Coordinates of C-alpha atoms and ligand atoms in Angstrom, one line a residue:
X1 CA -10.3 -7.5 -26.5
X2 CA -14.0 -8.0 -25.6
X3 CA -16.1 -5.6 -23.7
X4 CA -19.0 -6.4 -21.4
X5 CA -21.9 -4.1 -20.6
X6 CA -24.2 -5.7 -18.2
X7 CA -26.4 -4.6 -15.4
X8 CA -24.5 -4.9 -12.1
X9 CA -25.7 -7.8 -10.0
X10 CA -25.0 -5.7 -6.9
X11 CA -27.3 -3.0 -5.6
X12 CA -24.9 -0.2 -4.9
X13 CA -27.4 1.8 -2.8
X14 CA -28.0 -1.3 -0.6
X15 CA -24.2 -1.8 -0.1
X16 CA -23.8 1.8 0.9
X17 CA -26.7 1.7 3.3
X18 CA -25.5 -1.5 5.0
X19 CA -22.0 0.0 5.5
X20 CA -23.5 3.1 7.1
X21 CA -22.9 5.5 4.2
X22 CA -25.4 8.3 3.9
X23 CA -26.0 10.6 0.9
X24 CA -23.9 13.2 2.7
X25 CA -21.4 12.1 5.3
X26 CA -19.0 13.6 7.8
X27 CA -15.4 12.6 6.9
X28 CA -14.1 13.4 10.4
X29 CA -14.2 11.1 13.3
X30 CA -12.4 10.3 16.6
X31 CA -14.9 7.7 17.7
X32 CA -17.5 10.4 17.5
X33 CA -18.3 11.8 14.1
X34 CA -17.9 15.6 13.9
X35 CA -21.2 16.8 12.5
X36 CA -21.0 19.0 9.4
X37 CA -17.2 19.6 9.3
X38 CA -16.2 22.8 7.6
X39 CA -13.4 21.8 5.1
X40 CA -15.6 21.7 2.0
X41 CA -17.4 19.0 0.2
X42 CA -16.1 16.1 -1.8
X43 CA -18.1 14.1 -4.2
X44 CA -17.3 10.4 -4.6
X45 CA -18.0 9.1 -8.1
X46 CA -17.9 5.5 -9.3
X47 CA -15.4 5.1 -12.1
X48 CA -17.4 2.1 -13.2
X49 CA -20.2 4.3 -14.7
X50 CA -19.5 7.8 -13.5
X51 CA -22.4 7.9 -11.1
X52 CA -22.3 9.8 -7.9
X53 CA -22.1 7.5 -4.9
X54 CA -22.3 10.0 -2.0
X55 CA -20.8 13.2 -0.7
X56 CA -18.4 13.8 2.1
X57 CA -17.9 16.9 4.3
X58 CA -14.1 17.3 4.8
X59 CA -12.0 18.4 7.8
X60 CA -10.8 22.0 8.1
X61 CA -7.5 22.5 10.0
X62 CA -9.5 23.3 13.2
X63 CA -11.3 20.0 13.0
X64 CA -8.1 18.2 12.3
X65 CA -6.7 19.7 15.5
X66 CA -9.7 18.5 17.4
X67 CA -9.2 14.9 16.2
X68 CA -5.5 14.9 17.0
X69 CA -6.2 16.2 20.5
X70 CA -8.5 13.2 21.0
X71 CA -6.0 10.8 19.5
X72 CA -3.3 12.1 21.9
X73 CA -5.7 11.8 24.9
X74 CA -6.6 8.2 23.9
X75 CA -2.9 7.3 23.5
X76 CA -2.3 8.1 27.2
X77 CA -4.5 5.1 28.1
X78 CA -4.3 2.9 25.1
X79 CA -0.5 2.5 25.6
X80 CA -1.1 1.2 29.1
X81 CA -3.8 -1.3 28.0
X82 CA -2.0 -4.7 27.9
X83 CA -0.8 -5.6 24.3
X84 CA -2.6 -9.0 24.2
X85 CA -5.9 -7.2 25.1
X86 CA -5.3 -4.6 22.4
X87 CA -4.8 -7.6 20.1
X88 CA -8.2 -8.9 21.1
X89 CA -9.8 -5.7 20.0
X90 CA -8.0 -6.0 16.7
X91 CA -9.3 -9.6 16.5
X92 CA -12.9 -8.2 16.8
X93 CA -12.2 -5.7 14.0
X94 CA -11.0 -8.7 11.9
X95 CA -14.3 -10.5 12.8
X96 CA -16.4 -7.5 11.8
X97 CA -14.4 -7.3 8.5
X98 CA -15.2 -11.0 7.9
X99 CA -18.9 -10.3 8.5
X100 CA -19.0 -7.4 6.0
X101 CA -16.4 -8.6 3.5
X102 CA -18.9 -8.9 0.6
X103 CA -20.2 -5.3 1.2
X104 CA -16.8 -3.7 1.8
X105 CA -15.3 -5.5 -1.1
X106 CA -18.1 -4.3 -3.3
X107 CA -17.7 -0.7 -2.1
X108 CA -13.9 -0.9 -3.0
X109 CA -15.0 -1.9 -6.5
X110 CA -17.7 0.7 -6.7
X111 CA -15.5 3.6 -5.5
X112 CA -12.0 2.6 -6.9
X113 CA -13.0 0.5 -9.9
X114 CA -10.9 -2.7 -9.3
X115 CA -12.8 -5.8 -10.2
X116 CA -14.9 -7.5 -7.5
X117 CA -12.6 -10.4 -7.0
X118 CA -9.8 -7.9 -6.3
X119 CA -12.1 -5.8 -4.1
X120 CA -12.9 -8.9 -2.0
X121 CA -9.2 -9.8 -2.0
X122 CA -8.3 -6.5 -0.6
X123 CA -10.7 -7.0 2.3
X124 CA -9.3 -10.5 2.8
X125 CA -5.9 -8.9 3.1
X126 CA -7.2 -6.7 5.9
X127 CA -8.5 -9.8 7.7
X128 CA -5.2 -11.5 7.2
X129 CA -3.4 -8.5 8.7
X130 CA -5.8 -8.5 11.6
X131 CA -4.9 -12.2 12.3
X132 CA -1.2 -11.5 12.1
X133 CA -1.6 -8.5 14.4
X134 CA -3.5 -10.6 17.0
X135 CA -0.6 -13.0 17.2
X136 CA 1.9 -10.1 17.2
X137 CA 0.2 -8.6 20.2
X138 CA 1.8 -11.5 22.2
X139 CA 5.1 -11.3 20.5
X140 CA 6.5 -7.8 20.8
X141 CA 9.8 -9.3 21.7
X142 CA 12.9 -7.5 22.7
X143 CA 16.4 -9.0 22.8
X144 CA 18.4 -9.6 25.9
X145 CA 22.2 -9.3 25.6
X146 CA 25.0 -10.2 28.0
X147 CA 26.5 -7.2 29.8
X148 CA 30.3 -6.8 29.9
X149 CA 30.0 -5.6 33.5
X150 CA 29.7 -8.1 36.4
X151 CA 26.3 -8.0 38.1
X152 CA 24.6 -6.2 35.3
X153 CA 21.8 -7.2 33.0
X154 CA 21.0 -5.7 29.6
X155 CA 17.8 -6.0 27.5
X156 CA 15.6 -4.0 25.3
X157 CA 12.0 -2.9 25.8
X158 CA 9.6 -1.9 23.1
X159 CA 7.1 0.9 24.0
X160 CA 4.3 2.4 22.0
X161 CA 5.3 5.4 20.0
X162 CA 2.3 7.8 19.9
X163 CA -0.1 8.8 17.1
X164 CA 0.7 6.9 13.9
X165 CA -0.3 9.1 10.9
X166 CA -1.4 7.0 7.9
X167 CA -1.7 8.6 4.5
X168 CA -3.0 6.2 1.9
X169 CA -3.2 6.1 -1.9
X170 CA -6.4 5.5 -4.0
X171 CA -5.4 2.1 -5.4
X172 CA -5.5 0.1 -2.2
X173 CA -8.0 2.2 -0.4
X174 CA -8.4 0.0 2.7
X175 CA -5.7 -2.7 2.7
X176 CA -2.9 -0.3 3.1
X177 CA -4.6 1.3 6.1
X178 CA -4.8 -2.1 7.7
X179 CA -1.1 -2.8 7.1
X180 CA -0.3 0.2 9.2
X181 CA -3.3 0.7 11.5
X182 CA -3.9 -2.9 12.8
X183 CA -0.2 -3.4 13.5
X184 CA 0.1 0.1 15.1
X185 CA -2.9 -0.6 17.3
X186 CA -1.4 -3.8 18.6
X187 CA 1.8 -1.9 19.3
X188 CA -0.1 0.6 21.5
X189 CA -0.4 3.5 19.1
X190 CA -3.5 5.4 18.2
X191 CA -4.0 5.9 14.5
X192 CA -4.8 9.0 12.4
X193 CA -5.9 8.2 8.9
X194 CA -5.9 10.6 5.9
X195 CA -7.2 8.5 3.0
X196 CA -7.0 9.5 -0.7
X197 CA -9.7 12.0 -1.8
X198 CA -10.5 9.5 -4.6
X199 CA -11.8 6.9 -2.1
X200 CA -13.3 8.6 1.0
X201 CA -16.3 6.3 1.3
X202 CA -14.3 3.1 1.8
X203 CA -12.5 4.9 4.6
X204 CA -15.8 6.0 6.2
X205 CA -17.1 2.5 6.0
X206 CA -13.9 1.1 7.8
X207 CA -14.2 3.8 10.4
X208 CA -17.8 2.7 11.1
X209 CA -16.5 -0.8 11.6
X210 CA -13.8 0.3 14.0
X211 CA -16.2 2.5 15.9
X212 CA -18.6 -0.5 16.4
X213 CA -15.8 -2.6 18.0
X214 CA -14.1 0.1 20.0
X215 CA -17.5 1.4 21.3
X216 CA -18.3 -2.0 22.7
X217 CA -15.1 -1.7 24.8
X218 CA -15.6 1.9 25.8
X219 CA -12.7 3.2 23.7
X220 CA -12.7 6.4 21.7
X221 CA -9.8 8.2 19.9
X222 CA -7.9 5.0 19.0
X223 CA -8.9 4.9 15.3
X224 CA -9.3 8.3 13.9
X225 CA -10.3 9.6 10.4
X226 CA -9.6 13.0 8.8
X227 CA -10.7 13.3 5.2
X228 CA -9.4 16.4 3.7
X229 CA -7.1 17.7 1.0
X230 CA -3.5 16.7 0.9
X231 CA -2.5 20.3 0.7
X232 CA -4.4 21.3 3.8
X233 CA -5.1 18.4 6.2
X234 CA -2.2 16.3 4.8
X235 CA 0.2 19.2 5.1
X236 CA -0.9 19.9 8.6
X237 CA -0.2 16.3 9.6
X238 CA 3.3 16.4 8.1
X239 CA 4.2 19.5 10.2
X240 CA 2.4 18.2 13.4
X241 CA 4.9 17.3 16.1
X242 CA 2.1 15.5 18.0
X243 CA 2.4 12.8 15.2
X244 CA 5.8 11.2 15.6
X245 CA 5.3 8.8 12.7
X246 CA 3.9 9.4 9.3
X247 CA 3.4 6.4 7.0
X248 CA 2.7 7.6 3.5
X249 CA 1.7 5.4 0.5
X250 CA 1.6 7.3 -2.7
X251 CA 3.6 8.7 -5.6
X252 CA 7.3 9.3 -5.3
X253 CA 6.8 13.1 -5.8
X254 CA 4.5 13.2 -2.7
X255 CA 6.7 10.9 -0.8
X256 CA 9.8 13.1 -1.3
X257 CA 7.8 16.0 0.1
X258 CA 6.6 14.0 3.1
X259 CA 10.2 12.9 3.8
X260 CA 11.5 16.5 3.7
X261 CA 8.8 18.0 5.9
X262 CA 8.6 15.2 8.5
X263 CA 12.4 14.8 8.4
X264 CA 12.9 18.5 9.2
X265 CA 11.1 18.0 12.5
X266 CA 13.0 14.7 13.0
X267 CA 9.8 12.7 12.8
X268 CA 9.8 9.2 11.5
X269 CA 8.4 8.2 8.1
X270 CA 7.5 5.0 6.4
X271 CA 7.4 5.6 2.7
X272 CA 5.7 3.2 0.2
X273 CA 6.0 5.0 -3.1
X274 CA 6.0 4.3 -6.8
X275 CA 7.1 1.1 -8.5
X276 CA 8.4 0.2 -12.0
X277 CA 8.5 -3.5 -11.7
X278 CA 10.2 -5.8 -14.1
X279 CA 10.1 -9.5 -14.9
X280 CA 13.1 -11.1 -16.4
X281 CA 12.2 -14.2 -18.5
X282 CA 15.0 -16.6 -19.5
X283 CA 14.9 -18.9 -22.5
X284 CA 14.4 -21.9 -20.1
X285 CA 11.2 -20.4 -18.5
X286 CA 8.0 -22.3 -18.2
X287 CA 6.0 -20.2 -20.7
X288 CA 2.6 -21.2 -19.5
X289 CA 3.4 -19.8 -16.1
X290 CA 5.0 -16.8 -17.5
X291 CA 2.2 -15.7 -19.7
X292 CA -0.4 -16.2 -16.9
X293 CA 1.7 -14.3 -14.4
X294 CA 2.3 -11.4 -16.8
X295 CA -1.3 -11.2 -17.6
X296 CA -2.3 -10.9 -13.9
X297 CA 0.5 -8.6 -12.9
X298 CA 0.2 -6.2 -15.9
X299 CA -3.5 -6.2 -16.5
X300 CA -4.8 -6.8 -13.0
X301 CA -6.2 -3.7 -11.2
X302 CA -6.0 -2.2 -14.7
X303 CA -2.3 -1.7 -14.2
X304 CA -2.9 0.4 -11.1
X305 CA -1.0 -1.6 -8.5
X306 CA 2.3 -0.3 -7.2
X307 CA 3.6 -3.8 -8.0
X308 CA 2.1 -4.0 -11.5
X309 CA 4.5 -5.4 -14.0
X310 CA 5.5 -2.6 -16.4
X311 CA 8.7 -4.0 -17.9
X312 CA 9.0 -7.5 -19.4
X313 CA 12.6 -8.4 -20.3
X314 CA 12.5 -11.4 -22.6
X315 CA 15.6 -13.5 -23.6
X316 CA 16.0 -13.6 -27.4
X317 CA 15.1 -17.3 -27.8
X318 CA 11.5 -16.8 -26.4
X319 CA 10.9 -13.1 -27.2
X320 CA 8.8 -13.6 -30.3
X321 CA 6.8 -16.5 -29.0
X322 CA 5.9 -14.8 -25.7
X323 CA 5.1 -11.5 -27.3
X324 CA 2.7 -13.3 -29.7
X325 CA 1.1 -15.3 -26.9
X326 CA 0.6 -12.1 -24.8
X327 CA -1.0 -10.3 -27.7
X328 CA -3.3 -13.3 -28.1
X329 CA -4.4 -13.3 -24.5
X330 CA -4.7 -9.5 -24.2
X331 CA -7.2 -9.6 -27.1
X332 CA -9.4 -11.8 -25.0
X333 CA -9.4 -9.7 -21.8
X334 CA -13.0 -8.9 -20.9
X335 CA -13.1 -5.2 -20.1
X336 CA -16.2 -3.7 -18.5
X337 CA -18.2 -3.2 -15.4
X338 CA -15.9 -4.2 -12.5
X339 CA -18.9 -5.6 -10.5
X340 CA -19.6 -8.1 -13.3
X341 CA -18.1 -11.5 -12.5
X342 CA -17.0 -12.0 -16.1
X343 CA -14.8 -8.9 -16.2
X344 CA -11.1 -9.1 -15.8
X345 CA -10.3 -5.5 -16.4
X346 CA -12.3 -2.6 -15.0
X347 CA -11.9 1.1 -15.5
X348 CA -9.0 3.4 -14.5
X349 CA -9.8 5.4 -11.4
X350 CA -10.8 8.6 -13.2
X351 CA -11.0 10.4 -16.5
X352 CA -7.8 12.2 -15.7
X353 CA -6.0 8.9 -15.3
X354 CA -7.2 8.0 -18.8
X355 CA -5.7 11.3 -20.1
X356 CA -2.4 10.6 -18.3
X357 CA -2.3 7.2 -20.0
X358 CA -3.0 8.8 -23.4
X359 CA -0.4 11.5 -22.9
X360 CA 2.1 8.7 -21.8
X361 CA 1.4 6.8 -25.0
X362 CA 2.1 9.9 -27.1
X363 CA 5.5 10.2 -25.5
X364 CA 6.1 6.5 -26.0
X365 CA 5.5 6.9 -29.7
X366 CA 7.7 10.1 -29.8
X367 CA 10.5 8.1 -28.2
X368 CA 10.3 5.3 -30.7
X369 CA 8.1 2.8 -28.8
X370 CA 6.0 0.6 -31.0
X371 CA 2.4 -0.1 -29.8
X372 CA 1.9 -3.8 -30.5
X373 CA -1.5 -4.0 -29.0
X374 CA -4.1 -1.7 -27.4
X375 CA -3.4 2.0 -26.7
X376 CA -7.0 3.1 -27.2
X377 CA -9.9 4.3 -25.0
X378 CA -12.8 1.9 -24.7
X379 CA -16.2 3.6 -25.0
X380 CA -18.1 2.4 -22.0
X381 CA -20.2 4.4 -19.4
X382 CA -18.2 6.8 -17.2
X383 CA -15.4 7.3 -19.7
X384 CA -12.7 5.6 -17.7
X385 CA -12.0 2.5 -19.7
X386 CA -8.9 1.8 -21.8
X387 CA -7.4 -1.2 -23.6
X388 CA -4.5 -3.0 -21.9
X389 CA -1.4 -2.1 -24.0
X390 CA 1.7 -3.8 -25.1
X391 CA 4.6 -1.7 -26.3
X392 CA 7.9 -2.9 -28.0
X393 CA 10.4 -0.7 -26.2
X394 CA 14.1 0.0 -25.8
X395 CA 15.5 -0.1 -22.3
X396 CA 17.1 3.3 -22.7
X397 CA 13.9 5.2 -23.7
X398 CA 13.5 7.8 -20.9
X399 CA 9.9 7.0 -20.4
X400 CA 10.6 3.4 -19.5
X401 CA 12.2 4.8 -16.3
X402 CA 8.9 6.5 -15.2
X403 CA 5.9 5.0 -13.6
X404 CA 2.8 5.5 -15.7
X405 CA -0.1 4.4 -13.5
X406 CA -1.9 2.5 -16.3
X407 CA -1.9 -0.9 -18.0
X408 CA 1.1 -0.3 -20.3
X409 CA 3.6 -3.2 -20.6
X410 CA 7.0 -2.6 -22.2
X411 CA 8.5 -5.6 -23.9
X412 CA 12.3 -5.7 -24.4
X413 CA 14.6 -8.3 -25.7
X414 CA 18.0 -9.2 -24.1
X415 CA 20.9 -11.5 -24.8
X416 CA 22.1 -12.8 -21.5
X417 CA 21.4 -12.6 -17.8
X418 CA 24.1 -10.0 -17.1
X419 CA 22.5 -7.6 -19.6
X420 CA 19.0 -8.3 -18.2
X421 CA 20.2 -7.5 -14.7
X422 CA 21.8 -4.3 -15.8
X423 CA 18.6 -3.2 -17.6
X424 CA 16.4 -4.4 -14.8
X425 CA 18.1 -2.4 -12.1
X426 CA 18.7 0.8 -14.1
X427 CA 15.3 2.4 -13.3
X428 CA 15.1 4.7 -10.3
X429 CA 12.3 2.7 -8.6
X430 CA 13.0 -0.5 -6.6
X431 CA 9.7 -2.2 -5.5
X432 CA 9.0 -5.6 -6.9
X433 CA 10.8 -7.9 -9.3
X434 CA 10.7 -11.4 -10.7
X435 CA 12.6 -13.9 -12.7
X436 CA 11.1 -16.8 -14.7
X437 CA 13.6 -19.6 -15.1
X438 CA 13.9 -23.3 -14.5
X439 CA 17.7 -22.9 -14.0
X440 CA 18.7 -22.7 -10.3
X441 CA 21.9 -20.7 -11.2
X442 CA 19.9 -18.0 -13.0
X443 CA 17.4 -17.9 -10.1
X444 CA 20.0 -17.7 -7.4
X445 CA 21.9 -15.0 -9.4
X446 CA 18.8 -12.9 -9.6
X447 CA 18.4 -13.2 -5.8
X448 CA 22.1 -12.6 -5.0
X449 CA 23.7 -9.3 -4.1
X450 CA 24.4 -8.6 -7.8
X451 CA 20.8 -9.5 -8.7
X452 CA 17.6 -7.6 -8.3
X453 CA 17.9 -4.4 -6.3
X454 CA 14.2 -4.4 -5.3
X455 CA 12.5 -4.9 -1.9
X456 CA 10.6 -7.9 -3.3
X457 CA 12.2 -10.6 -5.6
X458 CA 10.2 -13.5 -6.8
X459 CA 11.0 -16.7 -8.8
X460 CA 8.4 -18.0 -11.2
X461 CA 5.8 -15.7 -9.7
X462 CA 4.7 -12.3 -11.1
X463 CA 5.6 -9.0 -9.4
X464 CA 2.2 -8.3 -7.8
X465 CA 0.1 -10.1 -5.2
X466 CA 2.3 -10.2 -2.1
X467 CA 1.3 -12.1 1.0
X468 CA 1.0 -10.1 4.2
X469 CA 3.5 -12.2 6.3
X470 CA 6.5 -10.7 4.6
X471 CA 7.7 -7.1 5.0
X472 CA 6.3 -5.2 2.0
X473 CA 8.1 -2.3 0.4
X474 CA 10.9 -1.2 -1.9
X475 CA 14.2 0.5 -2.3
X476 CA 15.5 3.6 -4.1
X477 CA 12.7 6.0 -5.2
X478 CA 10.1 3.5 -3.8
X479 CA 11.1 5.0 -0.5
X480 CA 12.7 2.2 1.6
X481 CA 9.7 1.6 3.8
X482 CA 8.5 -1.8 5.0
X483 CA 5.0 -2.5 6.1
X484 CA 2.8 -5.4 7.3
X485 CA 4.6 -8.6 8.1
X486 CA 8.0 -9.8 9.4
X487 CA 9.4 -7.2 11.9
X488 CA 7.8 -4.2 10.4
X489 CA 6.0 -3.6 13.7
X490 CA 9.2 -2.2 15.2
X491 CA 8.7 1.0 13.3
X492 CA 5.5 1.7 15.2
X493 CA 7.3 1.4 18.6
X494 CA 10.2 3.0 20.3
X495 CA 13.1 0.9 21.5
X496 CA 14.5 1.3 25.0
X497 CA 17.8 -0.2 25.9
X498 CA 17.9 -1.1 29.5
X499 CA 20.8 -1.8 31.8
X500 CA 20.2 -2.9 35.4
X501 CA 22.9 -3.0 38.0
X502 CA 22.2 -5.7 40.6
X503 CA 25.7 -5.4 42.2
X504 CA 27.0 -3.1 44.9
X505 CA 29.8 -1.8 42.6
X506 CA 29.7 0.7 39.8
X507 CA 32.0 -0.6 37.0
X508 CA 32.1 1.5 33.9
X509 CA 31.9 0.1 30.4
X510 CA 35.0 -0.1 28.2
X511 CA 36.9 -0.5 31.5
X512 CA 37.1 3.2 32.2
X513 CA 38.2 4.2 35.7
X514 CA 36.6 7.4 37.0
X515 CA 36.7 7.9 40.7
X516 CA 38.4 10.1 43.3
Ligands
NAD1 P1 -0.7 10.4 -4.6 O1 0.8 10.6 -4.4 O2 -1.4 11.3 -5.6 O3 -1.5 10.5 -3.2 C1 -1.2 9.7 -2.1 C2 -1.7 10.3 -0.8 O4 -0.9 11.4 -0.5 C3 -3.2 10.8 -0.9 O5 -3.9 10.5 0.2 C4 -3.0 12.3 -1.1 O6 -4.1 13.0 -0.7 C5 -1.8 12.5 -0.2 N1 -1.1 13.8 -0.4 C6 -0.9 14.5 -1.5 N2 -0.3 15.6 -1.2 C7 0.0 15.6 0.1 C8 0.6 16.5 1.0 N3 1.1 17.7 0.6 N4 0.7 16.2 2.3 C9 0.2 15.1 2.7 N5 -0.5 14.2 2.0 C10 -0.6 14.5 0.7 O7 -0.9 8.8 -5.1 P2 -2.2 8.1 -5.7 O8 -2.4 8.6 -7.0 O9 -3.3 8.1 -4.7 O10 -1.6 6.6 -5.7 C11 -0.8 6.1 -6.7 C12 0.6 6.1 -6.3 O11 0.8 5.4 -5.1 C13 1.5 5.3 -7.3 O12 2.7 6.0 -7.5 C14 1.7 4.0 -6.7 O13 2.9 3.3 -7.1 C15 1.8 4.4 -5.2 N6 1.6 3.2 -4.3 C16 2.7 2.7 -3.7 C17 2.5 1.6 -2.9 C18 3.7 0.9 -2.2 O14 3.4 0.2 -1.3 N7 4.9 1.2 -2.6 C19 1.2 1.1 -2.7 C20 0.1 1.7 -3.4 C21 0.3 2.8 -4.2

């Protein structure tokens, strides 16, 4: 391990200024910022050095209601605005994101702590989703189907749904909003965003960008922001019948609560929850690829991706070699200021995340796990830095089934593919998975119905770093949601099955006769 302490090359105050962040900001907006909202004050600290970045005034329940009323009003018009023209507005948001990619990427790094390359990557992901969504705005296709009745035509129409509530986690503070919001906007929904309280400034910066574009076209209430606590503002959204869809990205515990509350009012949910992702590496794997992939997937974002690799299942023949090589590369990971171009691992998001990791390591030791590398705090400004950690573990240690949101990698040794599949699938989460092999039979078995039970299954690629074109999400306790690409858009719309009778007769389906 090497640590870097250098002066950041980026002027944080200048980045904040250019993105419209003031020392004290309103966190509530429906196109107009609500001045001095009354839900209390939130301080945003940079995990990179513990400094205060800015303050945010949060929404009270009354201000939440005001924003929802505006979002509902805007929906009445936005849903009638032609979809390709909605797409053009999303295109302009994408252009604005391109123009401020460097600043917004730096702000993601400043506020959340991921390294600058990943902060920039996150903004690129928003740009990619914007492009996807522009194309989508001309492709909201419904099927036509042959009617069994003569002189009849059947087809389906897709209509906008209403206000799409979007609750996001701290670790992808802006990209996850875009997966939902930019697609929902093309679909004709208005969007109500409640970001994580750990990352309010990135949300405010994105809202400024959206306001700039929407203002140019005379729209208000299409993109809306309510920064407030989960227990007040978040809870209000879950119970709010004016919000027909709540898309929630976060921990499984919060997701279960969201499902219960929104489900009780028969609202829709999209749930993107915790992961516990495994890589199965066979004896015939390309070890160069494997070690590089594990390094990125387990250490990248300091192990704080939902898709981070947490479990590495190694076949016996390569287990010792791969473990040694990983320890060797882990020792060289530069840890330090996430704004520094030489850093590969920045801080955890907060000191309490560091404590959670340390508590997790205690439990790992109690359960018989052997720490092969890492496991210590790293003494750098802000107090949020840790070593990436490799643990020799048994698959049946209870803690291996939990998601510890930190750079802890469990290494386990297996005999054959059947055993590896059993161990791989026995955790409660089901987000991302991968196999490393040069054998087509092993690869196809991993992808088959008796293979990986996850929403994402890769061959010779790590578990993290998905492209936006596919549907993203996972099974079991990961919540079953799918966002971003493929046909995820359908969740933001309501489907109407239409049958038109162009005849002068009234035949009934299933051949039923019903006349006097
Ligand atoms: P978290 O569960 O603590 O918070 C997520 C969001 O839920 C936050 O905005 C929070 O304010 C909100 N919230 C909390 N209580 C609420 C309530 N009662 N009502 C409404 N909203 C409420 O998660 P986190 O620590 O911010 O993020 C890390 C977690 O997110 C990890 O478990 C990670 O795996 C998961 N995650 C999943 C995906 C995915 O796509 N599957 C992506 C990113 C993160």
